[in-house]
Coordinates of C-alpha atoms and ligand atoms in Angstrom, one line a residue:
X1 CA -26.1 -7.5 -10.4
X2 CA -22.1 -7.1 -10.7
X3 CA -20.8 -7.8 -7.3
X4 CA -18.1 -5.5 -5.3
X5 CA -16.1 -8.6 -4.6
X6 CA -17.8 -12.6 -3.7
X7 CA -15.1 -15.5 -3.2
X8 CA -14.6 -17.7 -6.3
X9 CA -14.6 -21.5 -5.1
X10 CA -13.0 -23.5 -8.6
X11 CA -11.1 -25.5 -6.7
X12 CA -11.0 -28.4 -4.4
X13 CA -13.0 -26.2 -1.4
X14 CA -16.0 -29.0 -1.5
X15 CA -13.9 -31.8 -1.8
X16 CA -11.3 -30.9 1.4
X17 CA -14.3 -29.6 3.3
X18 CA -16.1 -33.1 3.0
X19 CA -12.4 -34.7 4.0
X20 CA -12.3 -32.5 7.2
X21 CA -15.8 -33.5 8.2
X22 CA -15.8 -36.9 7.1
X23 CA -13.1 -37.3 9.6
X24 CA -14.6 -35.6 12.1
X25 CA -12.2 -32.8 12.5
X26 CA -13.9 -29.6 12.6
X27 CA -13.0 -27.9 15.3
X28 CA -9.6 -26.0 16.3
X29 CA -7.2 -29.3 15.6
X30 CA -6.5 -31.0 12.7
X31 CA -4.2 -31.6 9.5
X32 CA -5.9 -28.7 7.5
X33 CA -4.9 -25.8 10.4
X34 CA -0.9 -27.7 9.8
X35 CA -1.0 -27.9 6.5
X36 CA -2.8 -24.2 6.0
X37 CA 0.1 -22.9 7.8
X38 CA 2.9 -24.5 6.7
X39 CA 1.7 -23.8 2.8
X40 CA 1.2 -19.6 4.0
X41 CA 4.7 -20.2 5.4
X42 CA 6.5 -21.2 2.5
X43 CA 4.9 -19.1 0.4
X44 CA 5.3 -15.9 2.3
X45 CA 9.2 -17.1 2.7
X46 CA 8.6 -17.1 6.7
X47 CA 10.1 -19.6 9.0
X48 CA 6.4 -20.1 10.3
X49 CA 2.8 -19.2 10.4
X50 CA 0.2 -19.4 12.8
X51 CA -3.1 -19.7 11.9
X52 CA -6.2 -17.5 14.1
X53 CA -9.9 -16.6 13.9
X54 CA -9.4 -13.6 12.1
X55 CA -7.2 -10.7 10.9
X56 CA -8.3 -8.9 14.0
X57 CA -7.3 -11.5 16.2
X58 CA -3.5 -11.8 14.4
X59 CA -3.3 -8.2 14.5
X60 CA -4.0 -8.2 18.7
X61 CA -2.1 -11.1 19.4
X62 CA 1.0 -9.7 17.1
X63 CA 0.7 -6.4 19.7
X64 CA 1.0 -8.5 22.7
X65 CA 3.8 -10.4 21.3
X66 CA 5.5 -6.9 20.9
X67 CA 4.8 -5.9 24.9
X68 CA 2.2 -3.8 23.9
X69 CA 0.4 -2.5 27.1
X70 CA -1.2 0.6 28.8
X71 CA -0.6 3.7 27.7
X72 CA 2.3 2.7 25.1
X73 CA 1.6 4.5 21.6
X74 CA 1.2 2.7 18.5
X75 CA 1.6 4.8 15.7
X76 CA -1.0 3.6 13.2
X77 CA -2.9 5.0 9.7
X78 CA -6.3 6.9 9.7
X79 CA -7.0 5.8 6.3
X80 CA -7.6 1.8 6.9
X81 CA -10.3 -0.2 8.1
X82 CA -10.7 0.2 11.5
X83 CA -9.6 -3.4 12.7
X84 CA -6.3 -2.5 12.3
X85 CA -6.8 0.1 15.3
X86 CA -8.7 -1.1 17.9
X87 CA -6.5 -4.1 19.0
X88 CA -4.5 -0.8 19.7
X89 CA -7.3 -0.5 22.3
X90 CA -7.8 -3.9 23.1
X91 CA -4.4 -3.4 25.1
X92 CA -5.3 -0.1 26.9
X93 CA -2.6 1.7 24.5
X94 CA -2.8 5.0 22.7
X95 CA -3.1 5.2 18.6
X96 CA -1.5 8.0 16.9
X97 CA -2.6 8.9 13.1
X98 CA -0.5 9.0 10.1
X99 CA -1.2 10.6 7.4
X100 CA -1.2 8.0 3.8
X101 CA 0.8 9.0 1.0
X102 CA -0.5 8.4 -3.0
X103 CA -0.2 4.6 -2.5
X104 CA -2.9 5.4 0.3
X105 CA 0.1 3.8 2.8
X106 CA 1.5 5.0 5.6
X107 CA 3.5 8.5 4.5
X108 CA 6.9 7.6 5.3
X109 CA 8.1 11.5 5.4
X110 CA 5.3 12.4 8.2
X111 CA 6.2 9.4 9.9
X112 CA 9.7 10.6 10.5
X113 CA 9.2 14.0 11.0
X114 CA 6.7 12.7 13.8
X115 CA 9.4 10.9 15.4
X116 CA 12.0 13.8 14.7
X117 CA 10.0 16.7 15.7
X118 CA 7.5 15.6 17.9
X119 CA 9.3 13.3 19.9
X120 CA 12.9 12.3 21.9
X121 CA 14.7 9.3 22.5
X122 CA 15.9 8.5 26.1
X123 CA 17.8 5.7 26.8
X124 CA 17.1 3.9 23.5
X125 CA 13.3 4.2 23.9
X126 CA 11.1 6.8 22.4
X127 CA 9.0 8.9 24.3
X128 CA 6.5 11.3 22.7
X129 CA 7.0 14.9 24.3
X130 CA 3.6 16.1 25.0
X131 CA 2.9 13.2 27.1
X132 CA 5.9 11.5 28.0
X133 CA 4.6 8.0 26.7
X134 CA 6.4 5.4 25.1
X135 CA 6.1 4.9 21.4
X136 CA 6.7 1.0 21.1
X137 CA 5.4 -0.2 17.8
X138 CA 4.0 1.4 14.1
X139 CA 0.9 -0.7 12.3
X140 CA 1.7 -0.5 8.7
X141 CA -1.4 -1.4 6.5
X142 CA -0.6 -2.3 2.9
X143 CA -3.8 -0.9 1.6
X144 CA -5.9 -2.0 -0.7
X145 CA -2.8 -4.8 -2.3
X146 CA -0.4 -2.4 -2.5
X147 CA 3.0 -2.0 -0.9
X148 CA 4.1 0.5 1.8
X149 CA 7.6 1.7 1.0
X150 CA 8.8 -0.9 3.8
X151 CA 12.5 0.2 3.0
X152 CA 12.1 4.0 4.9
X153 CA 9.4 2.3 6.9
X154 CA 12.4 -0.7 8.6
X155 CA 15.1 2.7 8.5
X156 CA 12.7 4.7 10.9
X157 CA 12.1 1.6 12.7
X158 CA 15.8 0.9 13.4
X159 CA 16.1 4.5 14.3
X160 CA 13.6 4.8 16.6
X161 CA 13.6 1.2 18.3
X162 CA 10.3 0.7 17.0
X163 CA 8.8 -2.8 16.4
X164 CA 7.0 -2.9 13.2
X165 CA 3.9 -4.7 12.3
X166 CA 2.6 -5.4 9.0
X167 CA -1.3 -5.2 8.4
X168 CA -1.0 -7.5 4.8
X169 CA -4.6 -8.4 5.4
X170 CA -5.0 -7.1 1.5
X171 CA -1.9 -7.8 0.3
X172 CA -1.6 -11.9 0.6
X173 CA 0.8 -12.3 -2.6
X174 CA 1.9 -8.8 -3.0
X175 CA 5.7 -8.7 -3.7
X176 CA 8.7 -6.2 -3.7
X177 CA 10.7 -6.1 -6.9
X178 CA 13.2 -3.6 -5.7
X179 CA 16.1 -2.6 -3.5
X180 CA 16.7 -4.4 0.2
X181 CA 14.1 -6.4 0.4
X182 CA 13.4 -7.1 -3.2
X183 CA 11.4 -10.5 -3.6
X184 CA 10.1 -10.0 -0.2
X185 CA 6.6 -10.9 0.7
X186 CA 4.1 -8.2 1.9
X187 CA 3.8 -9.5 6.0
X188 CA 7.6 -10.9 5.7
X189 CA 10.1 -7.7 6.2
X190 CA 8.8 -6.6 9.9
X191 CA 8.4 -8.0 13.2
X192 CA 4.9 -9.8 12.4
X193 CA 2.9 -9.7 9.3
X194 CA -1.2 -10.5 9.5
X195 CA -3.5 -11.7 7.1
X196 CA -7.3 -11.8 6.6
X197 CA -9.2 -14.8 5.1
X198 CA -12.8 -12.9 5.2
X199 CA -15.2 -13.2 2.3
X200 CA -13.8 -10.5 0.2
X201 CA -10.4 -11.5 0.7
X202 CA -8.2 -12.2 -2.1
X203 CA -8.6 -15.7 -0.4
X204 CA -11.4 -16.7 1.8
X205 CA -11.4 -19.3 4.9
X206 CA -14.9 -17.5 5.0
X207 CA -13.2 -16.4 8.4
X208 CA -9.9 -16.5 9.4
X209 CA -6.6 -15.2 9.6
X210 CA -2.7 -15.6 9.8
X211 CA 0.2 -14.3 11.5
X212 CA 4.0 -14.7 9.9
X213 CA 7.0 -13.8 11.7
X214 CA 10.8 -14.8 11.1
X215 CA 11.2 -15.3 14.6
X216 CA 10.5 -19.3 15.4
X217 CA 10.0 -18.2 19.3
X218 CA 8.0 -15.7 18.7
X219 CA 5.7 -17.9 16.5
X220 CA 5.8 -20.9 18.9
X221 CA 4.3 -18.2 22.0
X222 CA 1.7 -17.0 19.5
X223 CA 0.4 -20.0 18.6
X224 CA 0.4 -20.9 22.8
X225 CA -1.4 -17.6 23.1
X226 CA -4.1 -18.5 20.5
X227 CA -5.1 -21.7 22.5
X228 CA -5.3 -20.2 26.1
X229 CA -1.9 -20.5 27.0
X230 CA -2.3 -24.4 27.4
X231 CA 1.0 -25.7 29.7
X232 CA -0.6 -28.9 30.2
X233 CA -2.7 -30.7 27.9
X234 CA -4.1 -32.9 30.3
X235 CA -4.4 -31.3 33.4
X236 CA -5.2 -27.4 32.3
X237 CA -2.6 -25.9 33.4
X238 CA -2.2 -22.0 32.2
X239 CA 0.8 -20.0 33.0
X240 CA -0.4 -17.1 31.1
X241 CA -3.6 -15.5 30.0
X242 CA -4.6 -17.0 26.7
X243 CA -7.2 -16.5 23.7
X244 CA -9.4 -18.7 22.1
X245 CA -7.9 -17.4 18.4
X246 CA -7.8 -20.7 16.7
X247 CA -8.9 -21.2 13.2
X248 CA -10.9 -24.3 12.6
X249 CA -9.6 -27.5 10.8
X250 CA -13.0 -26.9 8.4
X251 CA -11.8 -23.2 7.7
X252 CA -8.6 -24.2 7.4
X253 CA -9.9 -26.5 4.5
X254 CA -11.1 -24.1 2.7
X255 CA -8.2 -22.1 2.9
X256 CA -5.6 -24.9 1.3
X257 CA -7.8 -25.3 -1.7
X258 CA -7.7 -21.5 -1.9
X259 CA -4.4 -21.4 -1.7
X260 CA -4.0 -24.0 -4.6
X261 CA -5.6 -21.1 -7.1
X262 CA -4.0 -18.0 -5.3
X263 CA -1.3 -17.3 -8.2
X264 CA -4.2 -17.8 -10.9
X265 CA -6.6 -15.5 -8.7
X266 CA -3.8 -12.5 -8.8
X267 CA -3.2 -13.2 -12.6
X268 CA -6.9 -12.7 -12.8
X269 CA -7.0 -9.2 -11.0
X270 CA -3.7 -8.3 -12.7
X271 CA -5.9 -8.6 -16.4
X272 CA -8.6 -7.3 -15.0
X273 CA -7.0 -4.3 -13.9
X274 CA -5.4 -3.7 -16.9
X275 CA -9.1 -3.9 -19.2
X276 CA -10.2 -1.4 -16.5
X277 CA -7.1 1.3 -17.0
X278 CA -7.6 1.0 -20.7
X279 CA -11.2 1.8 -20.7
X280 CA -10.8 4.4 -18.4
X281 CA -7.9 6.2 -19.8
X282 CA -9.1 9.5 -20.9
X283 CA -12.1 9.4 -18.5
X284 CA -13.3 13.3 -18.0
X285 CA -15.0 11.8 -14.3
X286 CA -11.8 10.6 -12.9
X287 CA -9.0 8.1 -13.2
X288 CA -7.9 4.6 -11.7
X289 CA -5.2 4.3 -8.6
X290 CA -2.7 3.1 -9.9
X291 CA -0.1 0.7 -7.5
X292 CA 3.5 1.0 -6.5
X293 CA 6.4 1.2 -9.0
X294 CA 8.6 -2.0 -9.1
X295 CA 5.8 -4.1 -6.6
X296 CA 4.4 -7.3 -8.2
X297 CA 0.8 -6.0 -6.0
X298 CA -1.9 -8.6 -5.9
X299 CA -4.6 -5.9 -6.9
X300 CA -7.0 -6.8 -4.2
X301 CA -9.3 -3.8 -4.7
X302 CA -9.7 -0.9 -7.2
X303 CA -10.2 2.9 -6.4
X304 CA -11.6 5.0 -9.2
X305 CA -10.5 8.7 -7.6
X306 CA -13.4 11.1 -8.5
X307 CA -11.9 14.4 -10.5
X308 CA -14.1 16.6 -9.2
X309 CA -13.8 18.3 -6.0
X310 CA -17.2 16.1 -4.4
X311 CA -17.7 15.6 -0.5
X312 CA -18.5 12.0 1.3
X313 CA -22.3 13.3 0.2
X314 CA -22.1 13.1 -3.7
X315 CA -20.1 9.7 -3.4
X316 CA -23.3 8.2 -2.2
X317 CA -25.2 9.8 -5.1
X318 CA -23.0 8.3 -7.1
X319 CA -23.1 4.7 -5.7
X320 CA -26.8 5.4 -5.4
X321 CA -26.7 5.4 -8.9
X322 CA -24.3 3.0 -9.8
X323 CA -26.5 0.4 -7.8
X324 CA -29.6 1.5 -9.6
X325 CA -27.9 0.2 -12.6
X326 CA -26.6 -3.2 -11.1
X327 CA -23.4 -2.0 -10.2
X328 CA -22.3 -2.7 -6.8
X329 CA -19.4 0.0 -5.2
X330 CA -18.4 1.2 -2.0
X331 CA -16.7 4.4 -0.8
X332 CA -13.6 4.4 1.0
X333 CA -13.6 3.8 4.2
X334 CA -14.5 6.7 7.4
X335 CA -10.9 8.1 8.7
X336 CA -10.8 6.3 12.2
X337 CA -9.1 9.7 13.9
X338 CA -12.9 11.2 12.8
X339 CA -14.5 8.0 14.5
X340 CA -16.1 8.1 17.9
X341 CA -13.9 5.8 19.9
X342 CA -11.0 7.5 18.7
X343 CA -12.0 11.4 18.7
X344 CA -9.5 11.9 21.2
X345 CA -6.1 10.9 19.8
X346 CA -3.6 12.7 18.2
X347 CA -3.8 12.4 14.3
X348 CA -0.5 14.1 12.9
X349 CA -0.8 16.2 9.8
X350 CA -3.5 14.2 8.1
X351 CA -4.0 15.6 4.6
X352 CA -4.1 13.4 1.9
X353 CA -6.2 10.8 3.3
X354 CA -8.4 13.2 3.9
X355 CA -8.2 14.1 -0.1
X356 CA -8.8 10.5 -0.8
X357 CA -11.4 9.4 1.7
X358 CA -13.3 12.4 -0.2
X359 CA -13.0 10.9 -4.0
X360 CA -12.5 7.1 -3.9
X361 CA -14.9 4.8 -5.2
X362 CA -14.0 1.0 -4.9
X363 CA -15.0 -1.0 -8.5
X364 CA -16.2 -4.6 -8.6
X365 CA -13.0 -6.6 -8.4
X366 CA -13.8 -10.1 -8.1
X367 CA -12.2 -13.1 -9.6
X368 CA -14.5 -13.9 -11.9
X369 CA -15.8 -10.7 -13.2
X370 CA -15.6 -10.7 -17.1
X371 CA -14.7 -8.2 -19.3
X372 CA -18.1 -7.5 -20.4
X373 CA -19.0 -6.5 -16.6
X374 CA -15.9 -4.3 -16.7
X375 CA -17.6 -2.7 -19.6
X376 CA -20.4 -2.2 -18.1
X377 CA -19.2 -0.7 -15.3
X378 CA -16.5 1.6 -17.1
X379 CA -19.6 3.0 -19.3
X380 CA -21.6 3.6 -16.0
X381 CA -19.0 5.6 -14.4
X382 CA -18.6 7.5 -17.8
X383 CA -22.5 8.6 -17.5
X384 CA -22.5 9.7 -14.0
Ligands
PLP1 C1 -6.8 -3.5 6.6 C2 -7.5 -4.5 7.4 N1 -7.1 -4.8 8.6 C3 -7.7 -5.8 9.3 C4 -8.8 -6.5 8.8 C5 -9.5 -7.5 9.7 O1 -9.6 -8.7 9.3 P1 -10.7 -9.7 9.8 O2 -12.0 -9.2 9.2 O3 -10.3 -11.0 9.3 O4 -10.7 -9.6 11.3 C6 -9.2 -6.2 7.5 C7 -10.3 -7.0 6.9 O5 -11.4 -7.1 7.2 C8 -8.6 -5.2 6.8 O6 -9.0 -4.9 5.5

């Protein structure tokens, strides 16, 4: 069987695991959680990090920092996992869909026109017109390892008084080489950047996330936030309503050793990418995304995009097939304006991820698949 994507643990994972419960730190304290932090810190280039339960949870807590509440709008993708949503509903707000561009990012140009056209600023805030709500904040996802164009994304934002969160949960190590913000981390350039360490994750706390910021107060209210707003450690005082969004110290172990072979892990995906566009160049069935111009991308995940004009049906003939042979795929994921919960949003002019929620099929793209698998696989595809 060739995997989708399964952690790789080379490193020291064992041996700081054993540390952490040797001591008998396991739970939400503990030198790992500091030391996961300030490592995701200064590599990101942020002044901080705080460490959480999950990507979820950094997303939600990043939207509270922000003042997030009923009824504000968040504009938001349709083409994402749906995580990056529903802490849109956690605080009784309203999503809005975006359309995604060829990156599979947010479309910069529909994101302004939205703003432009369908909506007016009064007294430096910006309400949408058919509803009179205020638009607070825009959830950019970097999908898939690649970079949204953050430069357009930070001009609309200044615009518009718009606070910007950055859904990196993909991209941990994925780098601008251009322009404003070149040599900027992916999660660095707006208000608050997330990260996931789930299993498929380019690294893995098995579960976990991060949130970066360059603002030391805001990071120093998160991190209150994640650990139920503790005033008093003694005597449990609470002067706000908290979570319990802590990672653990034994997570957190997992996630420095991780860390240690993050650079090697994105050289990895880098060749592996590569052997995959050469053996797939020329391909009649369809060809591989490729990632932003001038972006050093960690590339997390691959999309073969199907030629053929082929609904949501044929892709799961296709993986069907794929998995009959030992080759494990996935399709992209459902658009979340077509989802239940979210039926009854506004989704503005969405086109393209419509085209590519049709004809992408993700590729095995973990950090130890060999060149022989990626044979394997490109000859499969080839057949279908
Ligand atoms: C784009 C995106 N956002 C958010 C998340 C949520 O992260 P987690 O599973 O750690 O909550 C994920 C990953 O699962 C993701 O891919």
């Amino acid at each position: 069987m060739i995997p989708l994507s399964v952690p790789n643990f080379e490193g020291n994972e064992q041996k700081y695991v054993q540390d952490a419960v040797g001591q008998g730190w396991v739970s939400t304290g503990g030198a790992y959680v500091d030391k996961l932090e300030s490592v995701i810190s200064s590599y990101s280039g942020s002044v901080g990090a705080v460490a959480c339960q999950s990507g979820t949870a950094a997303l939600h807590m990043a939207l509270v920092e922000c003042g997030v509440g009923m009824d504000d709008i968040v504009l938001v993708p349709t083409l994402t996992f749906i995580a990056a949503v529903n802490p849109v509903r956690y605080q009784m707000a309203t999503p809005i869909f975006i359309d995604c561009d060829d990156s599979l990012c947010m479309d910069v140009d529909k994101l302004r026109r939205f703003c432009e056209e369908e909506c007016r600023m009064e007294d430096g805030i910006l309400f949408y017109c058919a509803t009179n709500q205020a638009v607070k904040a825009v959830i950019v996802v970097h999908v898939f390892g690649n970079m949204a164009d953050m430069e357009s994304i930070m001009s609309i934002a200044a615009t518009y008084h718009l606070r910007v969160i950055e859904d990196a949960t993909e991209a941990l190590g994925t780098k601008c080489e251009y322009g404003r913000y070149e040599g900027k981390m992916a999660g660095t350039i707006g208000d608050f950047g997330a990260f996931s360490f789930n299993g498929n994750k380019i690294i893995t706390t098995g579960g976990g996330g991060m949130i970066v910021s360059q603002n030391t107060r805001a990071l120093k209210h998160l991190k209150y936030m994640s650990t139920q707003c503790k005033d008093d450690p003694h005597f449990y005082i609470h002067d706000e309503v908290g979570f319990n969004y802590r990672m653990t110290n034994v997570q957190a172990a997992i996630g420095v050793a991780q860390m240690e072979e993050l650079e090697e892990f994105i050289g990895r995906k880098n060749r592996n990418y590569e052997y995959y566009h050469e053996l797939l160049d020329g391909c009649e069935k369809g060809y591989l995304l490729s990632f932003r111009e001038h972006t050093r991308s960690n590339k997390w995940f691959y999309s073969f995009v199907l030629n053929r004009d082929i609904c949501r049906q044929n892709i799961r003939t296709y993986i069907d097939q794929l998995q009959e042979q030992g080759i494990q795929t996935r399709p992209i994921w459902g658009l979340i304006h077509e989802q239940k919960p979210y039926l009854n949003y506004k989704a503005y002019e969405i086109d393209k991820a419509k085209y590519y929620s049709e004809r992408i099929i993700n590729l095995p793209c973990s950090t130890n698949l060999t060149h022989e698998e990626i044979k394997t696989v490109c000859d499969a595809l080839k057949g279908l």
